[in-house]
Short mmCIF file of N, CA, C and O in Angstrom, two decimals:
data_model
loop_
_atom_site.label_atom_id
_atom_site.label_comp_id
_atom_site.label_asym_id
_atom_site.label_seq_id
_atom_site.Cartn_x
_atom_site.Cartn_y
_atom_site.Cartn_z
N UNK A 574 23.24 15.71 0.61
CA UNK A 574 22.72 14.39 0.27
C UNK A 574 21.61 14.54 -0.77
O UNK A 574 20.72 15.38 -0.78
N UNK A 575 21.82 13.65 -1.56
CA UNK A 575 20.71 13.82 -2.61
C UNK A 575 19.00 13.83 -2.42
O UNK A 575 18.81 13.11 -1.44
N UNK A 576 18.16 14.13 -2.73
CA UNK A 576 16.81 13.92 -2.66
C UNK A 576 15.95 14.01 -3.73
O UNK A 576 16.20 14.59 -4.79
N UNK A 577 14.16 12.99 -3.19
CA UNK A 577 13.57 13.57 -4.27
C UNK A 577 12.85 14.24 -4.13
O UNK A 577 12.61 14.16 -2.93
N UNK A 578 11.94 15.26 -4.73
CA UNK A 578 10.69 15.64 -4.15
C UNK A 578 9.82 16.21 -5.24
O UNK A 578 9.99 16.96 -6.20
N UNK A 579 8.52 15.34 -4.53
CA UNK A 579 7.73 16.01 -6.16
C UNK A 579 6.61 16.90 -5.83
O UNK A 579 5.70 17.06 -5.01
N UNK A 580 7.20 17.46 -7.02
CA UNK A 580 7.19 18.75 -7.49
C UNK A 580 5.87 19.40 -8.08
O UNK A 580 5.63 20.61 -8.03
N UNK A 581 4.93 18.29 -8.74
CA UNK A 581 4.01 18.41 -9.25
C UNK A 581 3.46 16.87 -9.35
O UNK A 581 4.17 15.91 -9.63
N UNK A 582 1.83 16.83 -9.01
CA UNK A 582 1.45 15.78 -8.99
C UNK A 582 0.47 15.28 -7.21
O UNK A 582 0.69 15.78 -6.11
N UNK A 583 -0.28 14.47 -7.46
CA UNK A 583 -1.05 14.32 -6.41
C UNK A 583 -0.57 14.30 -4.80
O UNK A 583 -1.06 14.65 -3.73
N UNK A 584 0.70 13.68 -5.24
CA UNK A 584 1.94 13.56 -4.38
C UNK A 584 2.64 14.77 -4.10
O UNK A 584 3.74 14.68 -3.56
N UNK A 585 2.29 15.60 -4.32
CA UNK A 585 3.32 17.11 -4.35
C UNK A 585 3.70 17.14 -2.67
O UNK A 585 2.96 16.78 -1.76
N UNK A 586 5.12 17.70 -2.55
CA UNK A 586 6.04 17.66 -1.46
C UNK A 586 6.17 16.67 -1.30
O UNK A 586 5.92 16.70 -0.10
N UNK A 587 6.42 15.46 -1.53
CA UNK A 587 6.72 14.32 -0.25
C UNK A 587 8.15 13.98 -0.97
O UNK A 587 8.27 13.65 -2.15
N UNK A 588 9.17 14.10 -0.06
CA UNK A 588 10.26 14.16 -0.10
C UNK A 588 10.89 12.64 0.72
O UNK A 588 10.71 12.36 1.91
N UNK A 589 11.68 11.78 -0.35
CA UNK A 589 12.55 11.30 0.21
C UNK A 589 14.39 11.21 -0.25
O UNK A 589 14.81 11.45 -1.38
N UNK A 590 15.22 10.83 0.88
CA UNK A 590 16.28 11.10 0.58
C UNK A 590 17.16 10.03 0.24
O UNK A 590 17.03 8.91 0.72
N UNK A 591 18.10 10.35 -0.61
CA UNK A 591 18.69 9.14 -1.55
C UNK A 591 19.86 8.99 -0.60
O UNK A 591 20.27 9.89 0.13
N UNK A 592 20.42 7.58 -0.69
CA UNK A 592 21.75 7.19 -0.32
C UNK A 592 22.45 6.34 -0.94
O UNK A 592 22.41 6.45 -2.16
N UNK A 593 23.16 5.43 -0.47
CA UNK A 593 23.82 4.55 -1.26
C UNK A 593 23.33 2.99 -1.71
O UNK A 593 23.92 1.95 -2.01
N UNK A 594 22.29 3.30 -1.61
CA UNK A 594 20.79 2.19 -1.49
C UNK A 594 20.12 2.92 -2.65
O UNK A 594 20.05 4.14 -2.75
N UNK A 595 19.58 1.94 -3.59
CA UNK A 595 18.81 2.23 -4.97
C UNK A 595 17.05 2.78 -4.20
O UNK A 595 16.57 2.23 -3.20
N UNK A 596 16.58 3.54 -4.72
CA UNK A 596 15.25 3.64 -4.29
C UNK A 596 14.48 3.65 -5.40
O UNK A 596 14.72 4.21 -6.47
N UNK A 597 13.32 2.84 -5.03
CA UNK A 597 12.50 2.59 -6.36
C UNK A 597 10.99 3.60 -6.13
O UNK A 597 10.43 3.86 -5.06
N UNK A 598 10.66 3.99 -7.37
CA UNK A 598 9.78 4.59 -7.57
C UNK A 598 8.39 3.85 -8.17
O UNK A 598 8.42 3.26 -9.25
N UNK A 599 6.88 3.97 -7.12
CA UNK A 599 5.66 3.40 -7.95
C UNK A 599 4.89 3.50 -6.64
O UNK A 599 5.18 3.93 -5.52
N UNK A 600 3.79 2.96 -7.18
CA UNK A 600 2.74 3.20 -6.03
C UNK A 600 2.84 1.21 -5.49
O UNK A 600 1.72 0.72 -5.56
N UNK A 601 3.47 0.62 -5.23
CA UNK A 601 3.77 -0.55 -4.34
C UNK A 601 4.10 0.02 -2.42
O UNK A 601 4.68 1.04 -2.04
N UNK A 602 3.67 -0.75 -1.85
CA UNK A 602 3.84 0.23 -0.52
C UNK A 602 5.08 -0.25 -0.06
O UNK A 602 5.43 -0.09 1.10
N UNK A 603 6.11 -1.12 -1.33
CA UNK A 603 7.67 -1.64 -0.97
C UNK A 603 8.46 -0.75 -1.65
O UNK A 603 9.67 -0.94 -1.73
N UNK A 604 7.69 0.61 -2.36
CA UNK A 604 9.07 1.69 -3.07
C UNK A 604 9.87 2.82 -1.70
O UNK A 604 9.51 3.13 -0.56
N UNK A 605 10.28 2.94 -2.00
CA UNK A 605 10.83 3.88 -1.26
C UNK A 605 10.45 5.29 -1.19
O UNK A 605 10.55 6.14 -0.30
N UNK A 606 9.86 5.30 -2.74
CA UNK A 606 8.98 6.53 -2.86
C UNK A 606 7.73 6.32 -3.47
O UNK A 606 7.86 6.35 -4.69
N UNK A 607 6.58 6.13 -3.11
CA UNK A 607 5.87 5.71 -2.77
C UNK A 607 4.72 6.58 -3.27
O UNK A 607 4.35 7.35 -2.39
N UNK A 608 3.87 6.71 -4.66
CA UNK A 608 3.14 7.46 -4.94
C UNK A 608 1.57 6.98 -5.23
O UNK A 608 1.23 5.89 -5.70
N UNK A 609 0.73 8.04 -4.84
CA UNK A 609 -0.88 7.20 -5.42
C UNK A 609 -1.19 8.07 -6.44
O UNK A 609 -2.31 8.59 -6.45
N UNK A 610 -0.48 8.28 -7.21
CA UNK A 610 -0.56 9.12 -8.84
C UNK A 610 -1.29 7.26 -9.63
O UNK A 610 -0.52 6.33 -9.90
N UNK A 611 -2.45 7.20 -9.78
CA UNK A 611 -2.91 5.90 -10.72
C UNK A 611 -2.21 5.68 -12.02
O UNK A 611 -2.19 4.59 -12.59
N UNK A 612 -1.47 7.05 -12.58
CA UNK A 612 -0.65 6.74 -13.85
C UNK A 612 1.13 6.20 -13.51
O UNK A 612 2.07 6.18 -14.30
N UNK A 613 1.11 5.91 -12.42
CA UNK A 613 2.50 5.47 -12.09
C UNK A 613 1.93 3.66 -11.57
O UNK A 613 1.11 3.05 -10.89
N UNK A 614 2.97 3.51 -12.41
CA UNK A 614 3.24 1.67 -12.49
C UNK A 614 3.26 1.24 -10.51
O UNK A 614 3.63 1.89 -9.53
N UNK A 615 2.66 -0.14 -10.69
CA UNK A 615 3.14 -0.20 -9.42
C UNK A 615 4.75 -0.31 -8.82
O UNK A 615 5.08 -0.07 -7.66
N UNK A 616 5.28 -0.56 -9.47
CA UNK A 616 7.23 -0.10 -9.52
C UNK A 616 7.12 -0.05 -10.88
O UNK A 616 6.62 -0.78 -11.74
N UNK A 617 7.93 1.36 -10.85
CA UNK A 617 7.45 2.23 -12.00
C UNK A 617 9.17 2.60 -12.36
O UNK A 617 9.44 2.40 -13.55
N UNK A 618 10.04 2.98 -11.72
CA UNK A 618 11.10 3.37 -11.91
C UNK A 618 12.55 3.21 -10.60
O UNK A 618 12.19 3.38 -9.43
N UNK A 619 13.79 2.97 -10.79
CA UNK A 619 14.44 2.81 -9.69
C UNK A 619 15.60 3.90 -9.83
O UNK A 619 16.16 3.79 -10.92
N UNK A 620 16.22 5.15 -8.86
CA UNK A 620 16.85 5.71 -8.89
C UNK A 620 18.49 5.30 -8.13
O UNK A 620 18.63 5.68 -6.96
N UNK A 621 19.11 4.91 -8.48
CA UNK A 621 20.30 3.76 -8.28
C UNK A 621 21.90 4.60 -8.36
O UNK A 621 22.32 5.05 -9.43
N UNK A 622 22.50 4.69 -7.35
CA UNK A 622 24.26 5.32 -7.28
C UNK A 622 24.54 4.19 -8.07
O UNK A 622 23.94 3.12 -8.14
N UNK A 623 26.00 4.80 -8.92
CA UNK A 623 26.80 4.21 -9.65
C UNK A 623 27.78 4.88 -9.46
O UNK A 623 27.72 5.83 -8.67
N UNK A 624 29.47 4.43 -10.44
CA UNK A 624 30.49 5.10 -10.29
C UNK A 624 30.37 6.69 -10.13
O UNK A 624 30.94 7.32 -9.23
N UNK A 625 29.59 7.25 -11.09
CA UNK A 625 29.87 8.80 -10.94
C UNK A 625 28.55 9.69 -10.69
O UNK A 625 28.34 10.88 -10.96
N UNK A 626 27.60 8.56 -9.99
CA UNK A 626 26.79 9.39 -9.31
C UNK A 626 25.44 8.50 -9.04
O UNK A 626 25.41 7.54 -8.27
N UNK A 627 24.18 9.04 -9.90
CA UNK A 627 23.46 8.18 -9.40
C UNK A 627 22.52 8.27 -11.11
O UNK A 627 22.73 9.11 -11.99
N UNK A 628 21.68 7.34 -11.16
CA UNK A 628 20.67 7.31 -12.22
C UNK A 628 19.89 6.97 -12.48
O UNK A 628 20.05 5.75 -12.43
N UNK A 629 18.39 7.30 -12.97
CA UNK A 629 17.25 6.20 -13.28
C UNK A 629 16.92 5.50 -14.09
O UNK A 629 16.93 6.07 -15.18
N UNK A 630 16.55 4.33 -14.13
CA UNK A 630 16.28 3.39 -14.88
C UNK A 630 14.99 3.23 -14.62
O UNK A 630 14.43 3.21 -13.52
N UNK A 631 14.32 3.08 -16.19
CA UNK A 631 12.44 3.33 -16.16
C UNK A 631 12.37 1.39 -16.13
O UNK A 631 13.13 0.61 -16.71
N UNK A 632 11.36 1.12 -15.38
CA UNK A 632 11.56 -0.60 -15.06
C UNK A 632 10.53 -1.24 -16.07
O UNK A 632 9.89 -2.29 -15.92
N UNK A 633 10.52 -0.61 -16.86
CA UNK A 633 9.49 -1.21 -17.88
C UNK A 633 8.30 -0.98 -18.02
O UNK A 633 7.55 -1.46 -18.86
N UNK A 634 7.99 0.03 -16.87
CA UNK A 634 6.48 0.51 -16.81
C UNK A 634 5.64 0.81 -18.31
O UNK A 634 6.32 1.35 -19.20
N UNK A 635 4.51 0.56 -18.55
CA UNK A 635 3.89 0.92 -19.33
C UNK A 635 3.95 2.72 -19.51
O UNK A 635 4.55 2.99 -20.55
N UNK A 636 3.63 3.59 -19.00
CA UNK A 636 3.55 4.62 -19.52
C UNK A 636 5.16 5.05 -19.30
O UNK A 636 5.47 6.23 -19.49
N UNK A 637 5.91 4.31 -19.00
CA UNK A 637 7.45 4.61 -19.32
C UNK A 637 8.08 6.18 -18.67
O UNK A 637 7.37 7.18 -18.82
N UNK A 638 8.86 6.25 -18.27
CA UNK A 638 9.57 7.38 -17.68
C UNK A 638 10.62 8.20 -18.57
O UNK A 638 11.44 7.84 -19.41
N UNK A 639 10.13 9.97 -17.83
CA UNK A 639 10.95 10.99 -18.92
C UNK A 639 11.57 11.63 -17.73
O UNK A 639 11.17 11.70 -16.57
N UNK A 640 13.01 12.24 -18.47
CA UNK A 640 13.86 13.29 -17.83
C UNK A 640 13.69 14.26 -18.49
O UNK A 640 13.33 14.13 -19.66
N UNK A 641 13.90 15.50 -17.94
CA UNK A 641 13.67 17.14 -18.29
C UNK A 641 13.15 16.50 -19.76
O UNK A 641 13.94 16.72 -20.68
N UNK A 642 11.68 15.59 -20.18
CA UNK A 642 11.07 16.25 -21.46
C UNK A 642 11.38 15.22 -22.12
O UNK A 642 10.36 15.09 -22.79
N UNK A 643 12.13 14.31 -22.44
CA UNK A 643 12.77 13.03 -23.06
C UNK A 643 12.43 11.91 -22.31
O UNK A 643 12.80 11.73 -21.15
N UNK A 644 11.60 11.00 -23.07
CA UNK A 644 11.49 9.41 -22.42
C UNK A 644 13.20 8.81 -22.40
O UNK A 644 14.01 9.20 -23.23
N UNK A 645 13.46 8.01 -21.52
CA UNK A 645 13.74 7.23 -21.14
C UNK A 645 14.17 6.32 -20.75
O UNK A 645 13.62 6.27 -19.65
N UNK A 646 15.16 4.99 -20.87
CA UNK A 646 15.33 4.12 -20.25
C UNK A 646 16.28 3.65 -19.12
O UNK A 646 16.01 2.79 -18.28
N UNK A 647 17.24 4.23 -19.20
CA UNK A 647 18.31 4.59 -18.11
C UNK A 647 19.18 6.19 -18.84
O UNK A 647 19.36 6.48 -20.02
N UNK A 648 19.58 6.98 -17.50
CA UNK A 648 19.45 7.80 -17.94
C UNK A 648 20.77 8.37 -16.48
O UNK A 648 20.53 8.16 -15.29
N UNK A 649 21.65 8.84 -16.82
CA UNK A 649 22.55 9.82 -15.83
C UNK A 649 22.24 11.08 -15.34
O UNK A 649 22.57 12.14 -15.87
N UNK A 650 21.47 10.91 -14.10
CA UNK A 650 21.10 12.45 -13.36
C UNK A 650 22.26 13.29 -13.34
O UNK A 650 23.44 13.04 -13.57
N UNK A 651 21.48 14.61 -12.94
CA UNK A 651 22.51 15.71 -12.43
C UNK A 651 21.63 16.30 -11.09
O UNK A 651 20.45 16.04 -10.85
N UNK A 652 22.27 16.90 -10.53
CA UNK A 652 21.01 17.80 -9.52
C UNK A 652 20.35 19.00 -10.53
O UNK A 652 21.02 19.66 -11.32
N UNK A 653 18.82 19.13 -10.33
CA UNK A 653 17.78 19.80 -11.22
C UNK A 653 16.85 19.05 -12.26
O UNK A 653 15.89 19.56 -12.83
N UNK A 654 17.32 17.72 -12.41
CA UNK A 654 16.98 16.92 -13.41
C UNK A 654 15.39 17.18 -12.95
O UNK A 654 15.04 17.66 -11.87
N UNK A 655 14.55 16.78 -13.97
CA UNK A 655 13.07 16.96 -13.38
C UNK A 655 12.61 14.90 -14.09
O UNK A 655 12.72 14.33 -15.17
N UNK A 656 12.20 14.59 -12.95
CA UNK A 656 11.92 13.06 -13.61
C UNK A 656 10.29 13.02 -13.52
O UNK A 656 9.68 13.17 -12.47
N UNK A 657 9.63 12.78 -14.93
CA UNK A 657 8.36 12.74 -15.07
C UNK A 657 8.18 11.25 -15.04
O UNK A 657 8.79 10.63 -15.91
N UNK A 658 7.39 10.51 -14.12
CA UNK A 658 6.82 9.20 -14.02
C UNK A 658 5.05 9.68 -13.27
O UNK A 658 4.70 10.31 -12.27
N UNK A 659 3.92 8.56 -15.04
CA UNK A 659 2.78 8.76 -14.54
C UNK A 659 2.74 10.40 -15.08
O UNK A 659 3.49 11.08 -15.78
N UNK A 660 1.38 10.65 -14.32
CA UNK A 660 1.17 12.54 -14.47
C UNK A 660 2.03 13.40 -13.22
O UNK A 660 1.63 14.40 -12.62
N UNK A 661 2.90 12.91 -13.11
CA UNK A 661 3.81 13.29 -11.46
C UNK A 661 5.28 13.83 -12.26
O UNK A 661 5.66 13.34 -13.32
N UNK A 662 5.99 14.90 -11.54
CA UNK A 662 7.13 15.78 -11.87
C UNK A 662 7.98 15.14 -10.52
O UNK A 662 7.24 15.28 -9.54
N UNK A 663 8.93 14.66 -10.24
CA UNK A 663 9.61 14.54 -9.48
C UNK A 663 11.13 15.21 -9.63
O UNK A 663 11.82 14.70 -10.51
N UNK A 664 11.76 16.37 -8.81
CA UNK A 664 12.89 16.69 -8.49
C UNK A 664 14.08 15.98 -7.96
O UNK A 664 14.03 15.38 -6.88
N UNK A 665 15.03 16.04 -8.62
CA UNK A 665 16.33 15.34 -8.41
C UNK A 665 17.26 16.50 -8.09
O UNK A 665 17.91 17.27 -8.79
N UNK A 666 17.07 16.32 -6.56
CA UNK A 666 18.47 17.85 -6.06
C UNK A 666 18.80 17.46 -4.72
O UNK A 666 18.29 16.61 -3.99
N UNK A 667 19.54 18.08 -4.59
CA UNK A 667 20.59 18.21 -3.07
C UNK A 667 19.58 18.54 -1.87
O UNK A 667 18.62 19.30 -1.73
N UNK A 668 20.20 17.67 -1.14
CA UNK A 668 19.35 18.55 0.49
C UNK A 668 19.86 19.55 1.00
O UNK A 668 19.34 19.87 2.07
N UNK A 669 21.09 20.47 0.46
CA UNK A 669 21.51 21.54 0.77
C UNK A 669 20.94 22.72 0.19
O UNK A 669 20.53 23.77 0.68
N UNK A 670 21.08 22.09 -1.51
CA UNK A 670 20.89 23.41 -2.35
C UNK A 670 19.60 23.32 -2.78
O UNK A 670 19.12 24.38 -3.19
N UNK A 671 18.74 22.16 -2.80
CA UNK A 671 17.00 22.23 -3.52
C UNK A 671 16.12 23.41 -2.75
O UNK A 671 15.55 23.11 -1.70
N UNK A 672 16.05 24.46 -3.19
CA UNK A 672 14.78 25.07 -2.98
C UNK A 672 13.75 24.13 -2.78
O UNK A 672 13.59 23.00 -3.22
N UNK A 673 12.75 25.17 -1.64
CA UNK A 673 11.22 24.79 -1.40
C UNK A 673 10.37 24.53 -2.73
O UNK A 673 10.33 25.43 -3.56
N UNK A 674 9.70 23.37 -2.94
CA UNK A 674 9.14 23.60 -4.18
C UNK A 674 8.16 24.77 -4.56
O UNK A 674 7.75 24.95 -5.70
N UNK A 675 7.84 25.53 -3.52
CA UNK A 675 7.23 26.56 -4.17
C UNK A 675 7.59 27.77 -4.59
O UNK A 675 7.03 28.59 -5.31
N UNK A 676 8.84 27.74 -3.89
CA UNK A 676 10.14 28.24 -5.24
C UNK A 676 10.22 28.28 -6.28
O UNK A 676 10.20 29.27 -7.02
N UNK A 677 10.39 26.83 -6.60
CA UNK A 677 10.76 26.48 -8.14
C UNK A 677 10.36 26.97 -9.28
O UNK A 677 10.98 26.83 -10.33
N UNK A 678 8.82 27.86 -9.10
CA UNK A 678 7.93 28.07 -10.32
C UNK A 678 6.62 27.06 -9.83
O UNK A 678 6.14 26.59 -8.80
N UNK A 679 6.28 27.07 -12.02
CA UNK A 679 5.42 25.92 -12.23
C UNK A 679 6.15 25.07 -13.14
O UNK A 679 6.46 25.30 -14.31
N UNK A 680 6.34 24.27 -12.56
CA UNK A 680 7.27 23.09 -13.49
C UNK A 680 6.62 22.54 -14.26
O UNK A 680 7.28 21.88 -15.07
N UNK A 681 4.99 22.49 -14.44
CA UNK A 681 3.83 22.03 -14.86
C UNK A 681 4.46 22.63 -16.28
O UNK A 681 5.06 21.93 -17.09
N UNK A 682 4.15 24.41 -16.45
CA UNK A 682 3.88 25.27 -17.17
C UNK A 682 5.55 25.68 -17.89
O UNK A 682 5.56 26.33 -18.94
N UNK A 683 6.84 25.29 -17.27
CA UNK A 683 8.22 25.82 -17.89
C UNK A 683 8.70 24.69 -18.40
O UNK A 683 9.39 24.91 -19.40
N UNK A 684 8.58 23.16 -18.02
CA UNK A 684 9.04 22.41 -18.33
C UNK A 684 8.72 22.02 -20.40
O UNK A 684 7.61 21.63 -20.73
N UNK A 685 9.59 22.17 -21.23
CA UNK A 685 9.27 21.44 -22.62
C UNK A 685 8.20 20.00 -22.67
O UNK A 685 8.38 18.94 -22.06
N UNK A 686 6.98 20.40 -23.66
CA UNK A 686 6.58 18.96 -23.74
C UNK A 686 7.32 18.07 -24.42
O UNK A 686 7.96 18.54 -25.36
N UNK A 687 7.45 16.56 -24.14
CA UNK A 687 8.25 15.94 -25.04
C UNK A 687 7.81 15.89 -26.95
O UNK A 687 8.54 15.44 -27.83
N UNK A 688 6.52 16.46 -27.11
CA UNK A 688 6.23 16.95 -28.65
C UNK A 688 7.54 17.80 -29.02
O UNK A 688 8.36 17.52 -29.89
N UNK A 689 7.54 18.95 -28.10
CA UNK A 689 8.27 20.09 -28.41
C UNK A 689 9.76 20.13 -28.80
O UNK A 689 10.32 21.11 -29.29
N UNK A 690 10.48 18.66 -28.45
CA UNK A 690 11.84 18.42 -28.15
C UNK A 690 12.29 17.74 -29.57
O UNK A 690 11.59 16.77 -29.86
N UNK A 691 13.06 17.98 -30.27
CA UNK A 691 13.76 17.06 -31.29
C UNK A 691 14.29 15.83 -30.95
O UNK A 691 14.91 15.67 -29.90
N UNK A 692 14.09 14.79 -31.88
CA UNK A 692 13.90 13.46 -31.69
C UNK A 692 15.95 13.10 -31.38
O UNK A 692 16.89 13.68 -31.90
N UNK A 693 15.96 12.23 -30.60
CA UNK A 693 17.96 12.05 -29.84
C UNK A 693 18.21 11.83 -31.45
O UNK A 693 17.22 11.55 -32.13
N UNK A 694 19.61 11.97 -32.13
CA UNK A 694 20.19 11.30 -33.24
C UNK A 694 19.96 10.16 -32.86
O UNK A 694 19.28 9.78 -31.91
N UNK A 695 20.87 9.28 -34.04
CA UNK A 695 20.61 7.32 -33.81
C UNK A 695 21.89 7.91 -33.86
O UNK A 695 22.90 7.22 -33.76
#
């Protein structure tokens, strides 16, 4: 079953698990994941199943949401995806196969800044 868990950020470990129900991401105490990172919108982002899996959509938040390093706006996960909302790293993986986050590294320190990344074609 899918999950999130973040990875980096004030919030570090708090893990919740995805289903066939959209879960929204922000510091509102109605998200499902539920952060007191002050740079995350109060619903900040919603992680939502679709035909071939699941995906996030950044909800318009002001400081706007990135995947592995790239802002934003709806976007098709995979398991490993790293979703940056606010100063917070959140993990997109399996409840089988996600390593402990202190596994993972420093996702802080391996992850590309979005400076570093070449701009998508048009």
């Amino acid at each position: 079953m899918p999950l999130l868990r973040v990875i980096v950020g004030a919030d570090q470990g708090k893990t919740v698990l995805v289903d066939d129900q959209p879960v929204t991401i922000g510091r509102s105490t109605d998200c499902g994941l539920q952060m007191t990172d002050e740079h995350v919108s109060h619903i900040h982002a919603v992680i939502e199943p679709f035909e071939q899996g699941y995906r996030v959509r950044d909800l318009e938040s002001s400081p706007g949401t990135s995947v592995n390093g790239r802002k934003i706006t709806d976007y098709n996960l995979v398991f490993g995806d790293i979703i940056k909302v606010g100063a917070s790293l959140v993990l997109f993986g399996s409840g089988t196969s996600t390593a402990l986050s202190g596994t993972i590294g420093h996702a802080e320190t391996h992850l590309p800044g979005e400076q570093d990344l070449p701009e998508p074609p048009d």
